[in-house]
mmCIF file of C-alpha atoms in Angstrom:
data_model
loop_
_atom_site.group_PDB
_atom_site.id
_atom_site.type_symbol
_atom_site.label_atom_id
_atom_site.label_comp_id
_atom_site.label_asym_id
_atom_site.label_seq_id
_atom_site.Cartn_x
_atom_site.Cartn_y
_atom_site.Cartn_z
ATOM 1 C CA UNK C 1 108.826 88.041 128.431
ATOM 2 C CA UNK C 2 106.713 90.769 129.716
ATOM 3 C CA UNK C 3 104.781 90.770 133.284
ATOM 4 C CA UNK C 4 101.172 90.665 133.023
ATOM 5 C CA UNK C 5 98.715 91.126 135.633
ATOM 6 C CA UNK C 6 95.010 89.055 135.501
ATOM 7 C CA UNK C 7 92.705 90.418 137.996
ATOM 8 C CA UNK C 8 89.606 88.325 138.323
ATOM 9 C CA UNK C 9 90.252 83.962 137.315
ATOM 10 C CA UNK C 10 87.120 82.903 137.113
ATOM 11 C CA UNK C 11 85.345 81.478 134.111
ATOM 12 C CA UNK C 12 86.811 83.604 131.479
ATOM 13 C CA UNK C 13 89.751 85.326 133.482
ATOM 14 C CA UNK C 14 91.515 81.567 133.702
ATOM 15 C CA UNK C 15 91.208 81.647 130.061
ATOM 16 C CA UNK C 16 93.280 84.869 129.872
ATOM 17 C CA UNK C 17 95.997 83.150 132.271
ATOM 18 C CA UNK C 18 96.284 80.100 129.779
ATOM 19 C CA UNK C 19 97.093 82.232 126.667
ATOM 20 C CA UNK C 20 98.906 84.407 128.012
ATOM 21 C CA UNK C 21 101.593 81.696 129.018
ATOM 22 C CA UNK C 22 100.794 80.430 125.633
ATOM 23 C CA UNK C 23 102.544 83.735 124.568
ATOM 24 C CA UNK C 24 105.326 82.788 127.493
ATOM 25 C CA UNK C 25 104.165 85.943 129.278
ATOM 26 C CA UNK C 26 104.944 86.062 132.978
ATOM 27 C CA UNK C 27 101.311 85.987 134.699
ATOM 28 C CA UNK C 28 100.457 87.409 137.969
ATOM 29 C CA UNK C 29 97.117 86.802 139.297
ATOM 30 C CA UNK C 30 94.667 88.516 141.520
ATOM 31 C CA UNK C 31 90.944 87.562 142.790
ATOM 32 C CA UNK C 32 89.044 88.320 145.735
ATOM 33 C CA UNK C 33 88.190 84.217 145.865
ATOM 34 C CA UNK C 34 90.368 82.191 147.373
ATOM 35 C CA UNK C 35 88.497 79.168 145.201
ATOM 36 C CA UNK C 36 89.394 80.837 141.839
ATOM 37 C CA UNK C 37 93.444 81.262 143.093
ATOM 38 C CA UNK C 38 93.426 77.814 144.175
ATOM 39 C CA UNK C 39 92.029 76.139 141.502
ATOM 40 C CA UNK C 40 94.166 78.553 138.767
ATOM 41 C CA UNK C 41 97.147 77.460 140.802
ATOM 42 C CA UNK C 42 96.512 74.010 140.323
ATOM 43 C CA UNK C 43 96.409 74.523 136.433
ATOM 44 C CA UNK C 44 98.977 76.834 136.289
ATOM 45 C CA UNK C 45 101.998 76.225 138.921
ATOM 46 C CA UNK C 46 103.875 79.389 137.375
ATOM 47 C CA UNK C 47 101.763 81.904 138.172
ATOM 48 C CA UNK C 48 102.148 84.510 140.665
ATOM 49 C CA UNK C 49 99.434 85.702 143.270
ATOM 50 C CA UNK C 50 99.133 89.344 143.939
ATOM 51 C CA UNK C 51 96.455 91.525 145.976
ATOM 52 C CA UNK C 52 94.888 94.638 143.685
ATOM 53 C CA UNK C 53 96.962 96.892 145.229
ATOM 54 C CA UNK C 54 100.512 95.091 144.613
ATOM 55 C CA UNK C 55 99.615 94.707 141.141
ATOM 56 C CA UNK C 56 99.393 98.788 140.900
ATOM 57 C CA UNK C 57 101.966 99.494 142.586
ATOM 58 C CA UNK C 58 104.686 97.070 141.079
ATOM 59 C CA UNK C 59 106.143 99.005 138.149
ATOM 60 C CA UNK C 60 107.341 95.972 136.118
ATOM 61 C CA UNK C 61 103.783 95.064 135.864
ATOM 62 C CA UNK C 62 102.573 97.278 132.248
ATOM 63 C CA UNK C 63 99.565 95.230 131.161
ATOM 64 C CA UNK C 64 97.135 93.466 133.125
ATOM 65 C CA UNK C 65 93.631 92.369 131.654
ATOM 66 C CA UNK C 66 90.547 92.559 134.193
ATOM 67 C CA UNK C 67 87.926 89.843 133.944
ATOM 68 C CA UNK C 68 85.628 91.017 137.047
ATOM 69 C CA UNK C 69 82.217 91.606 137.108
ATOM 70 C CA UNK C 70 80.297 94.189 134.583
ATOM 71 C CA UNK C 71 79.995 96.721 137.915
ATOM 72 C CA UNK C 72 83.275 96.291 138.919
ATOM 73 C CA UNK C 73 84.633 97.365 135.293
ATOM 74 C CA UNK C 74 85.256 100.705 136.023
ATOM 75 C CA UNK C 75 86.626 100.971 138.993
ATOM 76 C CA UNK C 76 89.398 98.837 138.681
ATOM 77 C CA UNK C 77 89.884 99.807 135.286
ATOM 78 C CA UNK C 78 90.378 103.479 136.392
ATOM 79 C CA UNK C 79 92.661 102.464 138.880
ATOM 80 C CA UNK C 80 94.708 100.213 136.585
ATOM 81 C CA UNK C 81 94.786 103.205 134.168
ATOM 82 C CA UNK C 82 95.895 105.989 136.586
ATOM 83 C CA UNK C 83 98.836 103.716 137.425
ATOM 84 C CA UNK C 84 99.927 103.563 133.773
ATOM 85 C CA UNK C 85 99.412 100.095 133.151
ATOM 86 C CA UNK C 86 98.169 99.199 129.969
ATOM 87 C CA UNK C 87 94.636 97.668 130.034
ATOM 88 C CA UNK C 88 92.437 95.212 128.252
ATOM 89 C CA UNK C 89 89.101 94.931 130.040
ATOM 90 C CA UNK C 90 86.896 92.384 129.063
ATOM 91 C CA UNK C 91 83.709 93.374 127.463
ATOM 92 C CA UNK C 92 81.026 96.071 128.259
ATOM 93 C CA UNK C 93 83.742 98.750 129.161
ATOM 94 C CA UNK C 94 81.322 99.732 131.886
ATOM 95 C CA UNK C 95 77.675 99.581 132.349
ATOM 96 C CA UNK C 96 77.562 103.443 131.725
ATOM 97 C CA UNK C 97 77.853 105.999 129.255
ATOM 98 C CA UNK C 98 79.568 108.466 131.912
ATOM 99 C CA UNK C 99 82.035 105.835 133.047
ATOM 100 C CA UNK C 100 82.960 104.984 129.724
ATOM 101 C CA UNK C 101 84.068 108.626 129.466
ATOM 102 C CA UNK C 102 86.004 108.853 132.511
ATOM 103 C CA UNK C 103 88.197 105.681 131.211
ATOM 104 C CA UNK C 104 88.535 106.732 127.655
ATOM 105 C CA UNK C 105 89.861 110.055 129.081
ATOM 106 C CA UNK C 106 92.132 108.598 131.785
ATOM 107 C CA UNK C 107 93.809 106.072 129.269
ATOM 108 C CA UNK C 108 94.302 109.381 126.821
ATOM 109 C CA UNK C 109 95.788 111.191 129.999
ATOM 110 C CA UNK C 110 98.245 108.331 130.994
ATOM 111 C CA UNK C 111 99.116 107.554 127.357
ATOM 112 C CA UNK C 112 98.122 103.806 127.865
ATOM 113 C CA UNK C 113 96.102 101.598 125.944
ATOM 114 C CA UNK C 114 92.505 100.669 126.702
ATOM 115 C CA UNK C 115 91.373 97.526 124.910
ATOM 116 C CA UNK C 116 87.947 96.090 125.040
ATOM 117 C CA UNK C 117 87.404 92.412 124.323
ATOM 118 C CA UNK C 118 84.929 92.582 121.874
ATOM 119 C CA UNK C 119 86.463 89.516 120.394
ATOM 120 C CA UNK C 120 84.324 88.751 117.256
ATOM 121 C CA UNK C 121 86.309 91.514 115.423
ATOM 122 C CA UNK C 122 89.294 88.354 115.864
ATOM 123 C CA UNK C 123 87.257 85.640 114.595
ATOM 124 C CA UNK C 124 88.028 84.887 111.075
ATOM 125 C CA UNK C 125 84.675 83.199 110.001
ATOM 126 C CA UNK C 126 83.272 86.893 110.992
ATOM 127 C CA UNK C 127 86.464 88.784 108.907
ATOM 128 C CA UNK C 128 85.650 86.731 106.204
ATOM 129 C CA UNK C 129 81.779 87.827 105.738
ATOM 130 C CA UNK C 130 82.693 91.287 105.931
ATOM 131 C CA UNK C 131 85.326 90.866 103.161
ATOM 132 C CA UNK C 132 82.153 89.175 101.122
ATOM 133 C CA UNK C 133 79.918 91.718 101.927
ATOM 134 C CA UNK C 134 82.007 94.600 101.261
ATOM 135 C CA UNK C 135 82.815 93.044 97.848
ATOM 136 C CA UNK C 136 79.304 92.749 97.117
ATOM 137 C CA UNK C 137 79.800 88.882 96.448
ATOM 138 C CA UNK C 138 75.417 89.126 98.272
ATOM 139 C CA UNK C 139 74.217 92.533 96.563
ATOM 140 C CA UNK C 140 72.647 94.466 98.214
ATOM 141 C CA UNK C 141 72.124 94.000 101.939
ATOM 142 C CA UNK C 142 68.062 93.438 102.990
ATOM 143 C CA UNK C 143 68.585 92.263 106.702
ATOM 144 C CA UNK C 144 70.825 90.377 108.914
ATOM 145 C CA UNK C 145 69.394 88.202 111.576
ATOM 146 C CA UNK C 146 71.361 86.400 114.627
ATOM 147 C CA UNK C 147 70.847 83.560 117.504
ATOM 148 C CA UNK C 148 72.821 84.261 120.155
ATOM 149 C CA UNK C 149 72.055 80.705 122.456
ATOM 150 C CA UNK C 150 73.094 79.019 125.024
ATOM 151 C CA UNK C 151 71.651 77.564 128.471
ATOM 152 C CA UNK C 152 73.444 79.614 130.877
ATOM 153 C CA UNK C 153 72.590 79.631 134.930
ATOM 154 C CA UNK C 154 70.556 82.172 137.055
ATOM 155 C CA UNK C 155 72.852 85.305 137.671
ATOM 156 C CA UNK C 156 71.653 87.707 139.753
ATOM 157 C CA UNK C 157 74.070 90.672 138.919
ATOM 158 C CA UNK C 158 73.424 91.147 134.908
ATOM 159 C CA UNK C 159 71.067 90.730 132.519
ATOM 160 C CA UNK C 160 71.153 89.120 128.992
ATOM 161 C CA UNK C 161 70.871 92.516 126.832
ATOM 162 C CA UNK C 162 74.134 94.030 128.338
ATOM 163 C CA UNK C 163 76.244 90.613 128.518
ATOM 164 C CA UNK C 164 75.618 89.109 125.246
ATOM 165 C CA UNK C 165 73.891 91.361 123.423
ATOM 166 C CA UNK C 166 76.680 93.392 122.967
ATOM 167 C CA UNK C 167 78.543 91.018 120.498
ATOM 168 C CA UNK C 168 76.095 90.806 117.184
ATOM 169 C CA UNK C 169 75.777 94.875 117.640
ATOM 170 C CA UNK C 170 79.473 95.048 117.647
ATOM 171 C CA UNK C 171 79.541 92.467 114.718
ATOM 172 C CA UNK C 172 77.161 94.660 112.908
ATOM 173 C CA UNK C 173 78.829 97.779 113.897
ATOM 174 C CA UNK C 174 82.666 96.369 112.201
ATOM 175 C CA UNK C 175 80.736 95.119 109.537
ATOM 176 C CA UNK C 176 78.426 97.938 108.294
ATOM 177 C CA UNK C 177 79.797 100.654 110.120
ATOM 178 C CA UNK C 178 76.700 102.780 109.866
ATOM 179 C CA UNK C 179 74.166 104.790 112.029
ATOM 180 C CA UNK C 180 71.075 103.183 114.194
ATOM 181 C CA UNK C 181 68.063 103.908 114.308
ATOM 182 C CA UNK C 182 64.667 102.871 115.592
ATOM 183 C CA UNK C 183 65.644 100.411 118.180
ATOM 184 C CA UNK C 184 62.999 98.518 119.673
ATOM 185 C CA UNK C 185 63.574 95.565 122.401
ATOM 186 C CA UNK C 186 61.436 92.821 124.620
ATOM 187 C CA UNK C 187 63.282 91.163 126.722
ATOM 188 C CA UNK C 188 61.882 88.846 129.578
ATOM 189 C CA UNK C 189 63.395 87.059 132.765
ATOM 190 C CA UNK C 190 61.663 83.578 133.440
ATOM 191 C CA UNK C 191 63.945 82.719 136.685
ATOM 192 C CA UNK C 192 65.594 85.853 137.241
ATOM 193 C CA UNK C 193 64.396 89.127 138.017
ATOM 194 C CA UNK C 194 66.788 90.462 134.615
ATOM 195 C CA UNK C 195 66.372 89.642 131.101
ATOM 196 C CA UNK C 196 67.465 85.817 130.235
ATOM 197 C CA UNK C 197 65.346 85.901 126.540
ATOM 198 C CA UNK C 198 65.543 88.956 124.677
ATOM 199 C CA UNK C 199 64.598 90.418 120.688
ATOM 200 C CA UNK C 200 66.288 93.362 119.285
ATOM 201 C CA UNK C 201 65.417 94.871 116.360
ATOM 202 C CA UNK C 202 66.703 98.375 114.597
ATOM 203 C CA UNK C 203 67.544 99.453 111.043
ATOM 204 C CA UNK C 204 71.182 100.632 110.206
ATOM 205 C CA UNK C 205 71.517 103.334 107.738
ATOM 206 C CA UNK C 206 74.850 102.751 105.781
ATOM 207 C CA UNK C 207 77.033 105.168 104.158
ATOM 208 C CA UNK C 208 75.431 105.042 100.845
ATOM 209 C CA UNK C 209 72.273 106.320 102.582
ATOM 210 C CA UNK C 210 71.071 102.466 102.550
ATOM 211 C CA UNK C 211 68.666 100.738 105.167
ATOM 212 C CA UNK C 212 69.494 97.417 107.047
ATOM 213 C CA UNK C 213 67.242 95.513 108.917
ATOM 214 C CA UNK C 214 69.074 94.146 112.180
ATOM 215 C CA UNK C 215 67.178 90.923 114.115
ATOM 216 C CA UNK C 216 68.870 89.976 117.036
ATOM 217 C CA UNK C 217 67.568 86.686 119.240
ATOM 218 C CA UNK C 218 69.500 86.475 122.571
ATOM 219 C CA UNK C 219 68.195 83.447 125.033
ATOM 220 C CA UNK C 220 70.057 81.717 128.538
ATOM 221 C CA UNK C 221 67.858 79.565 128.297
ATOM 222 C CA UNK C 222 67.930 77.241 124.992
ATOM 223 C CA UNK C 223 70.355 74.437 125.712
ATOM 224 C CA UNK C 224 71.613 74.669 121.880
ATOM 225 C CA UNK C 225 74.619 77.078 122.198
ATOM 226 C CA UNK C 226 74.366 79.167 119.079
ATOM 227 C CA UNK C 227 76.375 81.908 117.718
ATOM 228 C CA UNK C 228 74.768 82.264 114.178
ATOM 229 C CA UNK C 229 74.679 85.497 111.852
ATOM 230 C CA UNK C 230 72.428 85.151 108.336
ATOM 231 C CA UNK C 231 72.877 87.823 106.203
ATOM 232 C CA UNK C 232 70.263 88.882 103.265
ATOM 233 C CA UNK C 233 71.121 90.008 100.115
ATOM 234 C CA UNK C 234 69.598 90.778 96.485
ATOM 235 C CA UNK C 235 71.508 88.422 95.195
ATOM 236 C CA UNK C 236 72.840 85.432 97.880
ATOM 237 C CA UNK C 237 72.887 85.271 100.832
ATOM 238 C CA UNK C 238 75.004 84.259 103.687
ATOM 239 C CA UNK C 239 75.046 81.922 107.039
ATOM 240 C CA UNK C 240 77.898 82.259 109.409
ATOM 241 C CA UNK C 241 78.355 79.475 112.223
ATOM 242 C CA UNK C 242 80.671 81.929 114.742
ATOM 243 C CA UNK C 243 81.612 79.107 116.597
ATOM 244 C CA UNK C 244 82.745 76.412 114.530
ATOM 245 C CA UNK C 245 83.972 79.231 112.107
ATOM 246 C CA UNK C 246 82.119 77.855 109.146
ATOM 247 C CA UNK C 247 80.446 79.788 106.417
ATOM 248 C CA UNK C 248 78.263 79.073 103.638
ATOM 249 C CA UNK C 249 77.089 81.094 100.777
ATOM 250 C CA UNK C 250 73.634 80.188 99.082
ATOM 251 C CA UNK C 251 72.420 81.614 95.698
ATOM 252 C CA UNK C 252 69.023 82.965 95.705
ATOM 253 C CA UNK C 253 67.424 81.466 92.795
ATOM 254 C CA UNK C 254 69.591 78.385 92.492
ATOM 255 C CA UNK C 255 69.393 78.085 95.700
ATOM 256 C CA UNK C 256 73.401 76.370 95.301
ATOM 257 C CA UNK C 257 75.431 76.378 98.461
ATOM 258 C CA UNK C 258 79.221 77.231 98.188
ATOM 259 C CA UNK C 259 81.148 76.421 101.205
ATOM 260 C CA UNK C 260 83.391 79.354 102.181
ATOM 261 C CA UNK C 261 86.962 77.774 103.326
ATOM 262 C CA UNK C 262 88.025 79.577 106.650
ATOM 263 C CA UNK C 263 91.044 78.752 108.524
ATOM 264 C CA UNK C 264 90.046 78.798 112.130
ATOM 265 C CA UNK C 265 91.821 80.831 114.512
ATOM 266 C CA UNK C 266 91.805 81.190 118.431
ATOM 267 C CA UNK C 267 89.965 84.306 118.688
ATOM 268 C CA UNK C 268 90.843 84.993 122.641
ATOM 269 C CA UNK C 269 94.610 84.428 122.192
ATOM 270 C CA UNK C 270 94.693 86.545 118.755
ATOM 271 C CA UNK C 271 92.960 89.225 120.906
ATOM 272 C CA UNK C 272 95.681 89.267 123.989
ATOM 273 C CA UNK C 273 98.465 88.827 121.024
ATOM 274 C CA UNK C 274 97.192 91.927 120.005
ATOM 275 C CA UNK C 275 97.206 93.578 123.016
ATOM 276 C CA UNK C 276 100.797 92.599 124.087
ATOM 277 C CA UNK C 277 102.095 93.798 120.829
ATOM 278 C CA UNK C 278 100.103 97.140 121.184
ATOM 279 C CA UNK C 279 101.312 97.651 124.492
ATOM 280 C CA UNK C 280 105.178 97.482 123.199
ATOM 281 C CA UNK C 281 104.787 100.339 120.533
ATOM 282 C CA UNK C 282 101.900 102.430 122.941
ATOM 283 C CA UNK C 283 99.620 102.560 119.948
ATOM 284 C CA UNK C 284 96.354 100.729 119.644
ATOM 285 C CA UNK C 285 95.524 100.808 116.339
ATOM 286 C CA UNK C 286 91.688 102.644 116.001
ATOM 287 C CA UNK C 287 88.733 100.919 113.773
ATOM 288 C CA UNK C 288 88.517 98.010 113.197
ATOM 289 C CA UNK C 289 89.532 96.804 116.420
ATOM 290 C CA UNK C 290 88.158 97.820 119.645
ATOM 291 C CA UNK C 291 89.343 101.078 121.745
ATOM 292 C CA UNK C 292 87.437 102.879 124.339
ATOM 293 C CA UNK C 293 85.548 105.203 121.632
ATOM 294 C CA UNK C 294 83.957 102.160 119.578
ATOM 295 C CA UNK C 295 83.666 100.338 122.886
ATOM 296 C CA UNK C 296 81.592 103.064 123.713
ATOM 297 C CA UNK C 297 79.264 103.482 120.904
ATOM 298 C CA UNK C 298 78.353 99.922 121.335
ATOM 299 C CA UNK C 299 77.764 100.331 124.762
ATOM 300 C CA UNK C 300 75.664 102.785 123.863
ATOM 301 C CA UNK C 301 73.375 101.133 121.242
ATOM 302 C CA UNK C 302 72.864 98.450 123.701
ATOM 303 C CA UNK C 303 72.138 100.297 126.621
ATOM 304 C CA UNK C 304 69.618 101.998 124.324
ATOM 305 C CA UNK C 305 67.973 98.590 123.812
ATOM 306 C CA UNK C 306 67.742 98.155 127.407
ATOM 307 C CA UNK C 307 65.860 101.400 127.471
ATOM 308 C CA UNK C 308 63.503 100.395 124.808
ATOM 309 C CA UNK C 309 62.667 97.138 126.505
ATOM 310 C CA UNK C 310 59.112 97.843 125.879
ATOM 311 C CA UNK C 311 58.148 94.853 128.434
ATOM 312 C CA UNK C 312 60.366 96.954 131.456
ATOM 313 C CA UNK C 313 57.730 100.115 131.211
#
């Protein structure tokens, strides 16, 4: 049993605390509101409650995941990492090129691990189309389209592009594993000053020298929560339900649909699995799974998009 520190229960933080006694790690919390401590005590009677600076300074703590707010990434992540502790930080690594840097380097300097949680490189529906794809089972590759969905409620402090766009570009980016190019974006906010509806479209250029057309619908405001990824080929073509982790594969002509079995998995606890067991040997495997460097690059295509937003100039 190691000690593990969770800064920030809110909404997704509390989900860390669960799987991580799910591993029968010993979980020490931390959060500025006393509403998320109380109400994470109540689930979990185990855990221990820490201030920021205990949980750096207690040497028996070596992994803690942070779960804070996009601008609040890189600070605590750099102090987290200049006290040695091994980190997974939940996705964008920061809202910033520059800071993205400065943690990349300071994890390299303190010979910890820096994690994102760009967690659709867990999910097995998503490991299964790129086995298909890279087997050719669709021919060649026209386009892939996703629907990112779900009613969400106003936030004042982000914007959709950054939050959720980064998961289909990191989907694309494990899948294809190619360079962008011509990004273009519109993205709109309806009852928020930030995007809550956005479209991204660019074309990846594979390593055969091969073009891919990349749709990408992102909306806070349909009440149908989507997570949906169709992929165009010469030859079939393929629909991936992210969620329910159910694939099928349709024929072109014949227009027959084959069911693809997948065995579900629990993409957030395979992710913190991974983490812990990372942490013990001090080596975080590179590509596929996500490090500062490809966290990075996908911060970068998406911050990109955000610059392209042709309706922001």
């Amino acid at each position: 049993m190691m000690k593990v520190g969770v800064i920030g229960v809110g909404y997704w933080g509390i989900k860390h605390v669960d799987e991580y006694i799910q591993l029968d790690q010993n979980v020490i919390i931390c959060d500025k509101s006393d509403e998320n401590i109380k109400i994470c005590k109540e689930k979990f009677d185990t855990v221990e409650v820490k201030n920021l600076e205990s949980i750096l300074n207690d040497k028996e703590i070596t992994c803690v995941s942070i779960c804070t707010t996009n601008d609040t990434h890189y600070d605590i992540a750099s102090k987290c990492l200049i006290a040695k502790k091994h980190v997974f930080l939940e996705k964008p690594i920061s809202t910033n090129i520059e800071d993205a840097d400065k943690l990349i380097e300071l994890s390299e300097k303190n010979n910890v691990i820096l994690q994102v949680g760009h967690i659709y490189r867990f999910n097995n529906s998503v490991l299964k189309a790129r086995e298909l794809i890279n087997n050719f089972e669709l021919g060649d590759i026209y386009s892939v389209n996703f629907s990112w969905t779900n009613l969400e409620p106003i936030f004042n402090d982000r914007g959709i592009i950054l939050d959720l766009g980064i998961h289909p570009v990191d989907i694309i980016d494990n899948i294809f594993c190619g360079d962008y190019e011509n990004i273009k974006c519109r993205g709109w906010g309806f009852r928020q000053k930030n995007e809550e509806f956005a479209i991204i479209n660019y074309k990846i250029i594979t390593s055969e020298n091969k073009s891919i057309f990349v749709n990408i619908e992102l909306s806070w405001l349909n009440p149908i929560r989507k997570r949906e990824m169709i992929v165009i080929g010469s030859e079939k073509t393929l629909q991936v339900d992210c969620v329910n982790q159910e694939i099928s594969l349709i024929d072109n002509i014949s227009k027959n649909i084959e069911e693809i079995p997948i065995i579900s998995n629990n993409t957030i606890r395979d992710e913190l699995e991974f983490f812990i067991n990372s942490s013990k040997t001090n080596q975080l495997i590179s590509a596929p799974y996500p490090n500062g460097s490809i966290a990075k690059h996908i911060l970068e295509i998406v911050l990109n998009a955000e610059i392209e937003n042709i309706d922001k100039k």
